[in-house]
Short mmCIF file of N, CA and C in Angstrom, two decimals:
data_model
loop_
_atom_site.label_atom_id
_atom_site.label_comp_id
_atom_site.label_asym_id
_atom_site.label_seq_id
_atom_site.Cartn_x
_atom_site.Cartn_y
_atom_site.Cartn_z
N MET W 255 -7.92 -8.15 8.89
CA MET W 255 -9.11 -6.48 8.11
C MET W 255 -9.25 -6.72 6.98
N LYS W 256 -10.52 -5.63 7.64
CA LYS W 256 -11.99 -5.80 5.22
C LYS W 256 -10.81 -4.66 5.32
N LEU W 257 -10.29 -5.21 4.08
CA LEU W 257 -9.83 -3.53 3.54
C LEU W 257 -10.16 -2.55 2.22
N PHE W 258 -10.02 -2.49 2.47
CA PHE W 258 -11.40 -0.78 1.23
C PHE W 258 -10.10 -1.29 -0.14
N PHE W 259 -11.12 -1.36 -1.07
CA PHE W 259 -10.62 -1.64 -2.42
C PHE W 259 -11.53 -0.81 -3.13
N ARG W 260 -10.33 -0.51 -5.04
CA ARG W 260 -11.26 0.14 -5.79
C ARG W 260 -11.35 -1.78 -6.97
N GLN W 261 -12.55 -2.13 -7.61
CA GLN W 261 -11.69 -2.59 -8.40
C GLN W 261 -12.02 -2.85 -9.80
N GLN W 262 -12.53 -2.60 -10.78
CA GLN W 262 -12.69 -2.32 -12.50
C GLN W 262 -11.54 -3.14 -14.23
N GLY W 263 -13.04 -3.46 -14.31
CA GLY W 263 -12.95 -4.83 -15.98
C GLY W 263 -13.09 -5.60 -15.34
N GLN W 264 -12.84 -6.17 -15.94
CA GLN W 264 -12.72 -7.65 -16.46
C GLN W 264 -11.16 -8.48 -17.10
N GLY W 265 -11.28 -9.75 -16.66
CA GLY W 265 -10.23 -10.52 -16.80
C GLY W 265 -9.80 -11.45 -15.39
N ARG W 266 -8.24 -11.90 -16.40
CA ARG W 266 -7.63 -12.44 -15.03
C ARG W 266 -7.64 -11.04 -13.95
N PRO W 267 -7.45 -12.04 -12.73
CA PRO W 267 -7.06 -10.86 -11.64
C PRO W 267 -6.10 -10.11 -11.31
N LEU W 268 -5.97 -8.95 -11.77
CA LEU W 268 -4.38 -8.31 -11.11
C LEU W 268 -5.08 -7.20 -9.80
N ILE W 269 -4.04 -7.45 -9.11
CA ILE W 269 -4.34 -7.26 -7.60
C ILE W 269 -3.21 -6.04 -8.14
N ILE W 270 -3.37 -4.76 -7.36
CA ILE W 270 -1.29 -3.45 -6.96
C ILE W 270 -1.94 -3.03 -5.41
N LEU W 271 -0.75 -3.88 -5.52
CA LEU W 271 -0.58 -2.31 -3.58
C LEU W 271 0.32 -1.69 -3.70
N HIS W 272 0.05 -0.63 -2.79
CA HIS W 272 0.79 1.07 -2.75
C HIS W 272 1.99 0.49 -1.96
N GLY W 273 2.94 2.11 -1.93
CA GLY W 273 4.14 1.89 -1.50
C GLY W 273 3.66 2.30 0.44
N LEU W 274 3.72 3.08 0.72
CA LEU W 274 3.98 3.98 2.21
C LEU W 274 4.15 5.06 2.07
N LEU W 275 2.89 5.86 2.76
CA LEU W 275 1.97 6.73 2.73
C LEU W 275 1.61 6.67 1.53
N GLY W 276 0.73 5.54 0.42
CA GLY W 276 0.10 5.95 -0.88
C GLY W 276 -1.44 5.10 0.04
N SER W 277 -2.15 4.99 -1.72
CA SER W 277 -2.84 4.36 -1.18
C SER W 277 -3.61 3.98 -2.23
N SER W 278 -5.05 3.75 -2.89
CA SER W 278 -5.09 3.18 -3.90
C SER W 278 -5.32 4.21 -5.11
N ASP W 279 -5.73 5.39 -4.80
CA ASP W 279 -5.97 6.75 -5.80
C ASP W 279 -4.36 6.28 -6.46
N ASN W 280 -3.24 6.65 -5.88
CA ASN W 280 -1.77 6.29 -6.44
C ASN W 280 -2.03 5.68 -8.04
N TRP W 281 -2.88 4.28 -8.28
CA TRP W 281 -3.03 3.62 -9.32
C TRP W 281 -4.50 3.75 -9.53
N HIS W 282 -4.83 5.40 -9.88
CA HIS W 282 -6.36 4.50 -11.18
C HIS W 282 -6.13 5.09 -12.19
N SER W 283 -4.72 5.73 -12.42
CA SER W 283 -4.25 5.45 -14.06
C SER W 283 -3.57 4.46 -14.56
N LEU W 284 -3.09 3.61 -13.90
CA LEU W 284 -2.35 3.07 -14.44
C LEU W 284 -4.10 1.68 -14.15
N GLY W 285 -4.53 1.80 -13.85
CA GLY W 285 -5.84 0.56 -13.10
C GLY W 285 -6.81 0.78 -14.15
N LYS W 286 -7.18 2.12 -13.97
CA LYS W 286 -7.79 2.33 -15.14
C LYS W 286 -7.77 1.34 -16.77
N LEU W 287 -6.38 1.41 -17.22
CA LEU W 287 -5.34 1.23 -18.26
C LEU W 287 -5.60 -0.21 -18.41
N PHE W 288 -4.52 -0.63 -17.25
CA PHE W 288 -5.12 -2.38 -16.76
C PHE W 288 -5.94 -3.37 -17.02
N ALA W 289 -6.50 -2.19 -16.75
CA ALA W 289 -8.17 -2.57 -16.25
C ALA W 289 -9.35 -3.39 -18.01
N GLU W 290 -8.03 -2.96 -18.75
CA GLU W 290 -8.12 -3.21 -21.29
C GLU W 290 -8.36 -4.28 -21.05
N THR W 291 -7.11 -4.82 -19.65
CA THR W 291 -6.61 -6.70 -20.18
C THR W 291 -7.45 -7.01 -18.66
N PHE W 292 -7.95 -7.09 -17.40
CA PHE W 292 -7.11 -7.12 -16.82
C PHE W 292 -8.80 -6.87 -15.71
N SER W 293 -8.63 -7.85 -15.07
CA SER W 293 -9.93 -7.61 -13.26
C SER W 293 -8.91 -7.16 -12.04
N VAL W 294 -9.13 -5.51 -12.83
CA VAL W 294 -8.29 -5.09 -11.19
C VAL W 294 -8.09 -4.53 -10.05
N TYR W 295 -7.93 -4.98 -8.85
CA TYR W 295 -8.00 -4.63 -7.89
C TYR W 295 -7.42 -3.72 -7.21
N MET W 296 -7.00 -2.44 -6.85
CA MET W 296 -6.31 -2.01 -5.90
C MET W 296 -7.42 -0.92 -5.07
N VAL W 297 -6.16 -2.36 -4.06
CA VAL W 297 -6.42 -1.88 -1.88
C VAL W 297 -5.75 -0.85 -2.08
N ASP W 298 -6.55 -0.82 -0.02
CA ASP W 298 -5.82 0.73 0.30
C ASP W 298 -5.38 -0.74 1.25
N GLN W 299 -4.03 -1.00 1.39
CA GLN W 299 -2.80 -1.53 2.64
C GLN W 299 -3.82 -1.01 4.13
N ARG W 300 -4.04 -1.78 5.87
CA ARG W 300 -3.87 -1.29 6.61
C ARG W 300 -3.64 0.24 6.93
N ASN W 301 -4.13 0.93 7.32
CA ASN W 301 -3.45 2.55 7.96
C ASN W 301 -3.84 2.98 7.02
N HIS W 302 -3.39 3.35 5.30
CA HIS W 302 -3.80 4.15 4.04
C HIS W 302 -4.98 4.31 4.06
N GLY W 303 -5.32 5.31 3.30
CA GLY W 303 -6.69 5.33 2.53
C GLY W 303 -7.51 4.57 2.94
N GLN W 304 -8.45 4.94 3.17
CA GLN W 304 -10.10 4.40 3.23
C GLN W 304 -10.37 3.01 4.19
N SER W 305 -9.15 2.51 4.28
CA SER W 305 -9.31 1.04 4.59
C SER W 305 -9.01 1.14 6.30
N PRO W 306 -9.43 0.22 7.28
CA PRO W 306 -9.35 0.49 8.11
C PRO W 306 -7.67 1.20 9.05
N HIS W 307 -7.49 1.51 10.23
CA HIS W 307 -6.70 2.11 11.10
C HIS W 307 -6.41 1.13 12.46
N SER W 308 -4.83 0.24 12.23
CA SER W 308 -5.03 -0.19 13.78
C SER W 308 -3.71 0.35 13.51
N ASP W 309 -4.01 0.22 15.60
CA ASP W 309 -2.10 0.58 16.61
C ASP W 309 -1.07 -0.49 15.84
N GLU W 310 -1.24 -1.92 15.44
CA GLU W 310 -0.70 -3.30 15.10
C GLU W 310 0.27 -2.69 13.40
N PHE W 311 1.34 -3.21 12.33
CA PHE W 311 1.35 -2.18 11.79
C PHE W 311 2.42 -2.79 11.49
N ASN W 312 2.67 -4.35 10.46
CA ASN W 312 4.13 -4.58 10.67
C ASN W 312 3.64 -5.12 8.87
N TYR W 313 5.03 -6.17 8.57
CA TYR W 313 4.66 -7.01 7.31
C TYR W 313 3.48 -8.28 7.17
N LYS W 314 3.86 -9.22 8.30
CA LYS W 314 3.26 -10.11 8.75
C LYS W 314 2.03 -10.35 9.07
N LEU W 315 1.38 -9.20 9.51
CA LEU W 315 -0.27 -8.58 9.10
C LEU W 315 -0.47 -8.26 8.10
N LEU W 316 0.52 -7.30 7.26
CA LEU W 316 0.05 -6.68 6.32
C LEU W 316 0.13 -8.13 5.42
N THR W 317 0.61 -8.67 4.94
CA THR W 317 0.68 -10.57 4.64
C THR W 317 -0.73 -10.98 4.66
N GLU W 318 -0.78 -11.24 6.16
CA GLU W 318 -2.27 -11.73 6.19
C GLU W 318 -3.54 -10.97 6.09
N ASP W 319 -3.14 -9.34 5.68
CA ASP W 319 -4.63 -8.85 5.27
C ASP W 319 -5.44 -9.18 3.93
N LEU W 320 -3.78 -9.34 2.51
CA LEU W 320 -3.64 -9.97 1.40
C LEU W 320 -4.58 -11.24 2.00
N GLU W 321 -4.11 -12.37 2.95
CA GLU W 321 -4.96 -13.21 2.40
C GLU W 321 -6.08 -13.34 2.71
N GLU W 322 -6.78 -13.07 3.31
CA GLU W 322 -7.48 -12.65 3.82
C GLU W 322 -8.60 -11.20 2.48
N PHE W 323 -8.07 -11.08 2.25
CA PHE W 323 -8.74 -10.10 1.08
C PHE W 323 -8.89 -11.23 0.33
N ILE W 324 -7.68 -11.83 -0.23
CA ILE W 324 -7.85 -12.48 -1.28
C ILE W 324 -8.70 -13.92 -1.41
N GLY W 325 -9.12 -14.80 -0.41
CA GLY W 325 -9.95 -15.18 -0.46
C GLY W 325 -11.17 -14.54 0.09
N GLU W 326 -11.17 -13.86 0.28
CA GLU W 326 -13.24 -12.62 0.55
C GLU W 326 -13.44 -12.80 -0.25
N ASN W 327 -12.70 -12.12 -1.85
CA ASN W 327 -13.18 -11.69 -2.45
C ASN W 327 -12.72 -13.45 -3.47
N LYS W 328 -12.93 -14.38 -3.26
CA LYS W 328 -12.62 -15.83 -3.87
C LYS W 328 -11.71 -15.05 -5.27
N ILE W 329 -10.57 -14.84 -4.58
CA ILE W 329 -9.58 -14.59 -6.13
C ILE W 329 -8.69 -15.75 -6.08
N GLU W 330 -9.12 -16.32 -7.73
CA GLU W 330 -7.96 -17.13 -7.55
C GLU W 330 -6.14 -17.14 -8.41
N LYS W 331 -5.73 -16.82 -8.30
CA LYS W 331 -3.94 -17.45 -9.05
C LYS W 331 -3.33 -16.26 -10.03
N PRO W 332 -4.38 -14.96 -8.89
CA PRO W 332 -3.90 -13.01 -9.14
C PRO W 332 -3.15 -13.16 -9.68
N HIS W 333 -2.08 -11.94 -10.57
CA HIS W 333 -0.96 -11.97 -11.03
C HIS W 333 -0.79 -10.01 -9.57
N ILE W 334 0.30 -10.12 -9.43
CA ILE W 334 -0.14 -8.84 -8.18
C ILE W 334 1.44 -8.05 -8.63
N ILE W 335 0.74 -6.86 -8.42
CA ILE W 335 2.04 -5.52 -8.64
C ILE W 335 1.82 -4.85 -6.84
N GLY W 336 3.10 -4.98 -6.41
CA GLY W 336 3.47 -4.98 -6.21
C GLY W 336 4.82 -2.96 -5.48
N HIS W 337 4.65 -2.42 -5.34
CA HIS W 337 5.17 -0.55 -4.94
C HIS W 337 5.96 -0.75 -3.70
N SER W 338 7.17 0.08 -3.46
CA SER W 338 7.23 -0.53 -2.10
C SER W 338 7.34 -1.12 -0.52
N MET W 339 6.61 -0.20 -0.47
CA MET W 339 5.72 -1.09 1.41
C MET W 339 5.10 -2.30 0.36
N GLY W 340 4.25 -2.16 -0.46
CA GLY W 340 3.48 -3.41 -0.89
C GLY W 340 4.44 -4.52 -2.11
N GLY W 341 5.27 -3.82 -1.91
CA GLY W 341 5.78 -4.82 -2.74
C GLY W 341 6.65 -5.93 -1.53
N LYS W 342 7.41 -5.01 -0.57
CA LYS W 342 7.67 -5.87 0.55
C LYS W 342 6.12 -6.95 0.86
N THR W 343 5.00 -6.69 0.92
CA THR W 343 3.78 -7.61 1.15
C THR W 343 3.89 -8.74 0.58
N ALA W 344 3.40 -8.12 -0.69
CA ALA W 344 3.82 -8.76 -1.98
C ALA W 344 4.53 -10.48 -2.33
N MET W 345 5.84 -10.02 -1.69
CA MET W 345 6.72 -11.04 -2.48
C MET W 345 5.95 -11.73 -0.60
N ASN W 346 6.35 -11.30 -0.04
CA ASN W 346 6.03 -12.06 1.87
C ASN W 346 5.00 -13.13 1.41
N PHE W 347 3.74 -12.19 1.05
CA PHE W 347 2.94 -13.52 0.90
C PHE W 347 2.99 -15.12 -0.26
N ALA W 348 4.23 -13.98 -1.31
CA ALA W 348 4.40 -15.39 -2.44
C ALA W 348 5.30 -16.50 -1.97
N VAL W 349 5.84 -15.55 -0.82
CA VAL W 349 6.85 -17.22 -0.02
C VAL W 349 5.66 -17.78 0.46
N LYS W 350 4.60 -17.47 0.67
CA LYS W 350 4.20 -18.17 1.74
C LYS W 350 2.94 -18.76 1.35
N ASN W 351 2.88 -18.36 -0.03
CA ASN W 351 1.17 -18.35 -0.35
C ASN W 351 2.81 -19.31 -1.19
N PRO W 352 2.72 -20.09 -2.42
CA PRO W 352 4.17 -20.14 -4.02
C PRO W 352 2.74 -20.13 -5.33
N LYS W 353 2.26 -20.46 -4.17
CA LYS W 353 1.08 -21.46 -5.33
C LYS W 353 -0.50 -20.65 -5.87
N ALA W 354 -0.57 -19.61 -4.83
CA ALA W 354 -1.45 -18.79 -5.22
C ALA W 354 -0.78 -17.72 -6.07
N VAL W 355 0.11 -16.99 -6.39
CA VAL W 355 0.30 -16.82 -6.73
C VAL W 355 0.74 -16.61 -8.86
N ASP W 356 0.21 -16.00 -9.66
CA ASP W 356 0.51 -16.00 -10.89
C ASP W 356 1.71 -15.41 -11.41
N LYS W 357 1.48 -14.09 -11.55
CA LYS W 357 2.55 -13.49 -11.79
C LYS W 357 2.51 -12.09 -10.78
N LEU W 358 4.09 -12.16 -10.16
CA LEU W 358 4.44 -10.94 -9.11
C LEU W 358 5.29 -10.09 -9.80
N ILE W 359 4.54 -8.62 -9.60
CA ILE W 359 5.79 -7.54 -10.49
C ILE W 359 5.98 -6.69 -8.71
N VAL W 360 7.30 -6.78 -8.40
CA VAL W 360 7.98 -5.89 -6.98
C VAL W 360 8.66 -4.87 -8.03
N VAL W 361 8.00 -3.43 -7.60
CA VAL W 361 8.60 -2.73 -8.41
C VAL W 361 9.03 -0.96 -6.42
N ASP W 362 10.65 -1.00 -6.86
CA ASP W 362 11.42 0.34 -5.94
C ASP W 362 12.22 -0.98 -5.50
N ILE W 363 11.81 -1.71 -4.85
CA ILE W 363 11.96 -2.09 -3.67
C ILE W 363 13.29 -4.31 -4.08
N VAL W 364 13.12 -3.93 -2.83
CA VAL W 364 13.35 -5.97 -3.17
C VAL W 364 13.75 -6.27 -0.86
N PRO W 365 14.62 -7.66 -1.99
CA PRO W 365 13.68 -7.95 -0.61
C PRO W 365 15.08 -7.94 0.31
N LYS W 366 15.33 -7.13 1.54
CA LYS W 366 16.55 -7.31 1.75
C LYS W 366 16.08 -6.04 3.58
N LYS W 367 16.69 -5.57 3.94
CA LYS W 367 16.32 -5.16 5.15
C LYS W 367 16.77 -3.72 5.04
N TYR W 368 16.35 -2.74 5.00
CA TYR W 368 16.39 -1.21 5.10
C TYR W 368 15.96 -0.91 5.70
N ILE W 369 17.58 0.20 6.05
CA ILE W 369 17.71 1.07 7.51
C ILE W 369 16.27 1.72 7.23
N VAL W 370 16.07 2.22 8.49
CA VAL W 370 14.59 3.56 8.54
C VAL W 370 15.15 4.86 8.68
N ARG W 371 14.62 5.34 7.61
CA ARG W 371 14.62 6.79 7.07
C ARG W 371 13.73 7.40 6.89
N HIS W 372 12.51 7.46 7.36
CA HIS W 372 11.41 8.60 7.25
C HIS W 372 10.99 9.03 8.73
N ASP W 373 12.01 8.70 9.60
CA ASP W 373 11.50 9.24 10.68
C ASP W 373 10.85 10.81 10.78
N ARG W 374 12.83 11.99 10.17
CA ARG W 374 12.56 12.65 10.87
C ARG W 374 11.57 13.45 9.47
N LEU W 375 10.75 12.87 7.85
CA LEU W 375 9.26 12.93 6.91
C LEU W 375 8.42 13.28 8.09
N ILE W 376 9.07 12.05 9.00
CA ILE W 376 7.46 11.95 9.42
C ILE W 376 7.39 12.78 10.79
N GLU W 377 8.11 13.57 11.81
CA GLU W 377 8.58 14.43 12.66
C GLU W 377 8.24 16.32 11.33
N GLY W 378 7.92 15.69 9.95
CA GLY W 378 8.62 16.89 10.06
C GLY W 378 7.27 17.25 9.45
N MET W 379 5.91 16.14 9.08
CA MET W 379 4.72 16.41 9.30
C MET W 379 3.62 16.94 10.19
N LYS W 380 4.32 16.17 10.52
CA LYS W 380 4.01 15.96 12.45
C LYS W 380 4.15 17.41 12.75
N ALA W 381 5.10 18.02 12.93
CA ALA W 381 5.46 19.39 12.69
C ALA W 381 4.11 20.37 12.65
N ILE W 382 3.91 20.51 11.71
CA ILE W 382 2.99 21.23 10.84
C ILE W 382 1.58 21.19 11.78
N SER W 383 0.92 21.92 11.86
CA SER W 383 -0.62 22.53 13.11
C SER W 383 -1.31 22.06 12.67
N LEU W 384 -2.15 21.38 12.44
CA LEU W 384 -3.39 21.06 12.17
C LEU W 384 -4.91 21.76 12.67
N GLU W 385 -4.33 22.21 14.03
CA GLU W 385 -5.24 22.84 15.04
C GLU W 385 -6.11 24.44 14.39
N LYS W 386 -5.36 25.09 13.32
CA LYS W 386 -5.85 26.53 13.77
C LYS W 386 -7.09 26.15 12.54
N THR W 387 -7.67 26.63 12.92
CA THR W 387 -9.68 27.13 11.98
C THR W 387 -8.55 28.03 10.24
N VAL W 388 -7.38 28.83 10.51
CA VAL W 388 -6.98 29.76 9.40
C VAL W 388 -4.75 29.73 9.45
N ILE W 389 -4.76 28.39 9.20
CA ILE W 389 -3.70 27.64 8.59
C ILE W 389 -2.66 29.24 8.00
N ASP W 390 -0.91 29.22 9.15
CA ASP W 390 -0.21 30.18 8.67
C ASP W 390 0.47 30.03 7.88
N SER W 391 0.45 29.95 6.02
CA SER W 391 1.62 29.16 6.11
C SER W 391 3.03 28.93 5.81
N ALA W 392 2.81 30.39 6.48
CA ALA W 392 4.51 30.21 5.93
C ALA W 392 5.17 29.52 8.12
N ASP W 393 3.73 29.93 8.47
CA ASP W 393 5.03 29.44 10.01
C ASP W 393 5.12 27.64 10.09
N ALA W 394 3.92 27.22 9.76
CA ALA W 394 4.19 25.51 8.98
C ALA W 394 5.50 25.36 7.75
N VAL W 395 5.39 25.53 7.42
CA VAL W 395 6.46 25.61 7.26
C VAL W 395 7.95 25.77 7.18
N ASN W 396 7.53 27.00 8.14
CA ASN W 396 8.79 26.91 8.93
C ASN W 396 9.45 26.20 9.53
N GLY W 397 7.86 26.10 10.67
CA GLY W 397 7.82 25.05 11.41
C GLY W 397 7.93 23.57 11.54
N ALA W 398 8.22 23.12 9.99
CA ALA W 398 8.35 21.71 9.21
C ALA W 398 9.94 21.60 8.65
N ASP W 399 10.04 22.76 8.84
CA ASP W 399 11.05 22.52 8.23
C ASP W 399 12.68 22.46 8.79
N ALA W 400 11.93 23.05 10.17
CA ALA W 400 13.42 23.45 11.67
C ALA W 400 12.88 22.10 11.78
N VAL W 401 12.15 21.30 11.83
CA VAL W 401 12.86 19.59 12.75
C VAL W 401 13.05 19.08 11.33
N LEU W 402 12.75 19.15 9.53
CA LEU W 402 14.46 18.77 9.12
C LEU W 402 14.97 19.10 8.84
N LEU W 403 15.86 20.09 9.76
CA LEU W 403 17.27 20.47 8.75
C LEU W 403 17.58 20.29 10.45
N ALA W 404 16.76 20.32 12.01
CA ALA W 404 18.59 18.95 12.75
C ALA W 404 18.62 18.46 13.00
#
């Protein structure tokens, strides 16, 4: 999958992978700071931001997407920062390709199985009607709250 990315700066390559429900936009401020020293690639992972969306979504595919991204952009031995979901993707990539990574920085996640906790939040977001031209914000919030408090 051809991933959308933003690139800033020059120097050693640094790839930044966002977390679940995030995008490269989340890293704009730090990316700009890091670009003073590095060639920074802020990537939108599949089903996020401006990257393509697919019904298939798992860490194996996210890792393959990262491998493809690195190859297509001819990036050699990057530093990789991964936050949350991006951290798991980065760890999977490093385990599969240990000689392809210079440094690995994993933020806000560890290599273990987590209990799924986002289902109620996602159902709450789905309960918000986006079809109305003018949304009554009180109705939208009450509908989301009803799902989250159930």
